Every structure is written in C-alpha cells, then in structure tokens.
XYZ file of C-alpha atoms in Angstrom:
258
model
C -68.904 -165.106 -31.500
C -66.270 -164.992 -34.231
C -63.169 -164.574 -32.075
C -60.846 -163.356 -34.831
C -63.393 -160.793 -35.995
C -64.066 -159.444 -32.503
C -60.344 -159.324 -31.649
C -59.710 -157.330 -34.839
C -62.498 -154.914 -33.857
C -61.076 -154.588 -30.342
C -57.573 -153.916 -31.649
C -58.789 -151.330 -34.150
C -61.349 -149.500 -32.027
C -60.156 -149.805 -28.426
C -56.374 -150.014 -28.796
C -55.417 -148.158 -31.973
C -58.373 -145.819 -31.597
C -57.775 -145.240 -27.886
C -59.004 -142.029 -26.296
C -57.676 -140.470 -23.088
C -59.058 -142.367 -20.098
C -59.435 -139.337 -17.876
C -59.282 -135.555 -17.568
C -55.899 -133.949 -18.121
C -54.337 -136.823 -20.062
C -53.575 -137.156 -23.753
C -53.097 -139.981 -26.237
C -50.456 -139.437 -28.895
C -48.782 -141.338 -31.698
C -45.005 -141.735 -31.863
C -44.206 -143.690 -34.993
C -45.473 -147.240 -34.499
C -46.305 -146.606 -30.833
C -49.479 -145.173 -29.293
C -49.023 -143.908 -25.745
C -50.990 -142.147 -23.033
C -49.321 -139.357 -21.074
C -50.671 -137.718 -17.941
C -49.799 -136.586 -14.444
C -48.170 -138.607 -11.695
C -51.444 -140.181 -10.513
C -52.661 -140.960 -14.051
C -52.003 -144.157 -15.977
C -48.980 -143.496 -18.189
C -47.945 -146.024 -20.767
C -47.996 -147.652 -24.186
C -51.447 -148.708 -25.342
C -50.595 -150.203 -28.714
C -47.552 -150.813 -30.892
C -46.751 -152.364 -34.258
C -43.004 -152.901 -34.202
C -40.779 -154.906 -36.498
C -37.725 -156.900 -35.527
C -35.276 -154.361 -36.907
C -36.713 -151.317 -35.129
C -38.213 -152.733 -31.942
C -35.283 -152.105 -29.587
C -34.867 -148.519 -30.771
C -38.594 -147.841 -30.369
C -38.555 -149.275 -26.847
C -35.521 -147.169 -25.944
C -37.251 -144.051 -27.307
C -40.234 -144.573 -24.995
C -37.948 -145.152 -22.021
C -36.177 -141.858 -22.748
C -39.470 -140.015 -23.235
C -41.128 -141.090 -19.989
C -37.893 -140.890 -18.008
C -37.485 -137.265 -19.104
C -40.967 -136.620 -17.695
C -40.073 -138.423 -14.466
C -42.897 -140.906 -15.042
C -43.133 -144.574 -14.237
C -44.962 -146.160 -17.154
C -46.468 -149.420 -18.349
C -46.118 -151.098 -21.716
C -49.370 -153.032 -22.123
C -48.400 -155.971 -24.350
C -50.702 -158.562 -25.888
C -49.738 -162.019 -27.123
C -50.472 -161.085 -30.736
C -48.244 -157.970 -30.691
C -45.155 -157.907 -32.861
C -42.385 -158.811 -32.788
C -43.071 -162.215 -31.244
C -40.320 -161.685 -28.661
C -41.572 -158.256 -27.549
C -41.764 -159.368 -23.915
C -38.149 -160.532 -23.888
C -37.044 -157.244 -25.426
C -38.941 -155.236 -22.815
C -37.379 -157.203 -19.964
C -33.939 -156.684 -21.495
C -34.627 -152.942 -21.576
C -35.286 -152.872 -17.827
C -39.045 -153.477 -17.630
C -40.579 -155.712 -14.960
C -43.386 -158.041 -16.024
C -46.533 -158.173 -13.935
C -49.007 -161.074 -13.760
C -50.583 -162.141 -17.042
C -54.262 -161.334 -17.480
C -56.790 -162.794 -19.907
C -58.449 -160.427 -22.376
C -62.042 -161.642 -22.218
C -64.944 -160.352 -24.300
C -68.666 -161.080 -24.366
C -71.604 -159.910 -26.423
C -73.829 -158.018 -24.011
C -76.913 -159.621 -25.576
C -75.626 -163.004 -24.355
C -75.083 -161.932 -20.729
C -77.387 -161.918 -17.702
C -78.399 -158.337 -16.886
C -80.448 -158.885 -13.719
C -78.182 -158.605 -10.652
C -78.827 -161.377 -8.115
C -77.442 -160.094 -4.826
C -76.967 -162.025 -1.582
C -79.221 -161.086 1.319
C -78.155 -157.880 3.009
C -76.217 -156.479 0.059
C -77.318 -153.578 -2.126
C -75.787 -151.666 -5.031
C -75.296 -147.914 -4.906
C -73.936 -145.602 -7.622
C -70.864 -143.575 -6.701
C -71.540 -139.884 -7.240
C -69.508 -138.042 -4.595
C -66.100 -138.077 -2.849
C -67.476 -140.106 0.071
C -68.423 -142.843 -2.376
C -64.949 -142.753 -3.891
C -63.433 -143.271 -0.434
C -65.592 -146.350 0.039
C -64.578 -147.630 -3.410
C -60.891 -147.291 -2.605
C -61.377 -148.983 0.782
C -63.144 -151.934 -0.880
C -60.455 -152.147 -3.569
C -57.615 -152.182 -1.044
C -59.278 -154.894 1.047
C -60.197 -157.023 -1.968
C -56.836 -156.948 -3.714
C -54.639 -156.728 -0.644
C -52.519 -153.865 -1.968
C -53.213 -150.183 -2.584
C -53.591 -148.926 -6.144
C -51.467 -145.765 -6.445
C -53.377 -142.883 -7.963
C -56.772 -144.626 -8.048
C -58.439 -142.213 -5.613
C -57.184 -139.167 -7.485
C -58.218 -140.549 -10.886
C -61.740 -141.293 -9.713
C -62.072 -137.896 -8.043
C -60.908 -136.232 -11.274
C -63.746 -137.938 -13.139
C -66.238 -136.628 -10.574
C -64.876 -133.089 -10.742
C -65.086 -133.048 -14.516
C -68.559 -134.579 -14.598
C -67.272 -137.314 -16.904
C -69.946 -139.423 -18.608
C -67.403 -141.998 -19.781
C -67.127 -143.829 -16.472
C -69.777 -145.403 -14.257
C -68.913 -146.403 -10.683
C -70.865 -148.634 -8.325
C -70.519 -149.962 -4.782
C -71.804 -153.161 -3.212
C -72.660 -152.386 0.407
C -73.606 -154.582 3.354
C -75.120 -152.041 5.691
C -72.581 -149.208 5.612
C -69.635 -151.483 4.832
C -68.279 -151.725 1.279
C -67.858 -155.358 0.224
C -67.001 -154.730 -3.429
C -66.636 -151.887 -5.893
C -66.505 -151.730 -9.658
C -66.436 -149.319 -12.535
C -67.188 -149.370 -16.233
C -65.211 -147.285 -18.685
C -67.140 -146.360 -21.810
C -65.540 -145.958 -25.211
C -68.034 -143.936 -27.278
C -68.316 -144.953 -30.908
C -66.489 -148.267 -30.454
C -69.229 -150.613 -29.275
C -66.930 -151.754 -26.428
C -67.195 -150.942 -22.713
C -64.505 -152.053 -20.268
C -65.084 -153.573 -16.834
C -62.585 -152.743 -14.086
C -62.347 -153.520 -10.383
C -65.018 -155.826 -9.023
C -62.784 -157.441 -6.425
C -64.745 -158.622 -3.374
C -63.493 -158.509 0.209
C -62.576 -162.005 1.487
C -65.536 -162.462 3.854
C -68.037 -161.985 1.025
C -66.442 -164.077 -1.715
C -68.323 -166.979 -3.239
C -71.753 -165.392 -2.689
C -72.347 -163.939 -6.152
C -71.373 -160.299 -5.542
C -68.923 -160.210 -8.472
C -71.496 -161.785 -10.802
C -74.069 -159.227 -9.712
C -71.719 -156.359 -10.450
C -71.076 -157.758 -13.948
C -74.822 -158.054 -14.583
C -75.438 -154.523 -13.295
C -72.836 -153.057 -15.626
C -73.978 -155.203 -18.562
C -77.494 -153.818 -18.180
C -76.197 -150.253 -18.066
C -74.020 -150.810 -21.141
C -76.970 -152.301 -23.028
C -79.089 -149.251 -22.157
C -76.362 -147.052 -23.638
C -76.234 -149.051 -26.867
C -72.950 -150.924 -26.417
C -72.473 -154.332 -28.021
C -69.480 -155.822 -26.183
C -67.955 -155.889 -22.716
C -64.260 -156.601 -22.221
C -62.245 -157.438 -19.114
C -58.573 -157.919 -18.284
C -59.284 -160.921 -16.085
C -57.144 -162.341 -13.303
C -56.933 -166.054 -12.594
C -59.530 -165.512 -9.873
C -62.179 -163.846 -12.029
C -61.591 -165.723 -15.289
C -63.594 -168.888 -14.342
C -66.558 -166.758 -13.223
C -66.528 -164.775 -16.445
C -66.309 -167.951 -18.537
C -69.421 -169.304 -16.838
C -71.214 -166.046 -17.602
C -70.349 -166.288 -21.297
C -67.099 -164.369 -21.734
C -64.533 -165.745 -24.184
C -60.758 -165.334 -23.922
C -59.340 -163.639 -27.025
C -55.756 -163.007 -25.943
C -53.446 -162.604 -22.968
C -52.105 -159.241 -21.868
C -49.047 -158.600 -19.699
C -48.167 -155.308 -18.007
C -44.467 -154.454 -18.331
C -43.569 -151.611 -15.949
C -40.555 -149.329 -16.209
C -39.508 -147.307 -13.191
C -36.993 -144.525 -13.933
C-alpha cells in the first residue's frame, strides 16, 4: 500500500468530505474548519482544519465561542499532519484537554482475513433492536472500564431512523455479551470505519477482537468498500498490525468543556 496516497485519499474523502455520522446532526464549514454539530448526546467537534500560523488562534477561539454558545462540550480531532505544526500546543493553551493518542490505521480489505474464527462457545449476532443496543453498551462499559456518554442514544437513533450507514454486531457467550463492535460506512469514499471491539477482560486473548474485524471486513467487501480504517489504542494496535493494518498517522482528541 502506498501510504502517502492512501492518507491523501483518507484526508480528502473521509475528513474533508465528512458526512453527518447520525440522524439529527449536521456537518458545516466555517472558514478553514469543518465541524459537526448535533444534540447533547451526539458527537460534537472539529473534523478537519487547515489553519495557518497567523490565523490559528483566532480560528480556535471562534470554535470555542460557537460551541460554548450552544452549551456543547466538543472535541477537536487533530492529526499529526495537521497545520500548524504546533496545533496541539495552541489547543491546550486555549483550554482544551488532550486525551490519549490513537493510531490511524488503514488496511486494504482485499488483504485482510474475512472468515471469523471464534473461540468455542462464542457466536456473533447482528444488533437490530433496543435489547441488542443494551447488550452492546454493557459490553462496551465492561471492556473499556468507563461509560461512553451518549453512546446508547446515538445507537438507538440509528435504529429508529433505519440507518444503512452503520452495522452493529455482538459477540455472545450464551446470553452474556463479551464484545461488541460497529462499522460506520462512508458511501462513495471507499472507506469504512471500525469502532468499538473492546473485549471484556475474561475473554481477552482468545481471538474475539480478530473475529470481529474479519466479520466486518467481509461485510465491507460485500458492500464494495476498498479500505478499513481504525483509530487504534495501544491495546488493539499490535493485533491490527498482525492482521495487515498500517499506521498512517496519529490522532489526538482535544476536548473543550464550557
């Protein structure tokens, strides 16, 4: 894979060409900033920016004023290749708090395994109703150790709207959720995003995460997508590398709380 070429495609199609990631939200341009705006349980934040040294602080301040006026906490999703080079320092100076770095990893779907190999006693089930969403949230909270504010409501919104741009799946041992994952589709871009996939502690190291990646890769291939991308934690990055994913950049969430 030509890393520079694929990163340029990702930046153009997924970031600059971003579409709303759920019902009731909008993506809008404000000068050299692209942001998503939604309700309190939606993801609110800056998706892409192209700032210069002279205007960066003013542009950051403008977004702080905008989201503060709405009463919204928001995230500025910054990548290592974003300009200016000291964007992270400027965001911290403006009152943002940096979260853990994540690796932007991408793979060609044609190079990935697409046959899920599950441990004995575990099966995959699609999530198609509110009861499935409750199990997803329970698995997420156990796997990551902290609740994800708004996740339940966002997933339920997708169900209510009959959205075809998200696919959700559970890994179950009997009736107990041991992992949950979703895939967000970006029609017309060739890229599908993998989210979640955290496994509860008792089931780690048995291949559940790998199986969920393979399951979603197969579904994406059936829908004609070429690439999968992941914002990978330190825990998932080695697994994804072994599967064939390549790190293209690092992304850091900078959160501002009014």
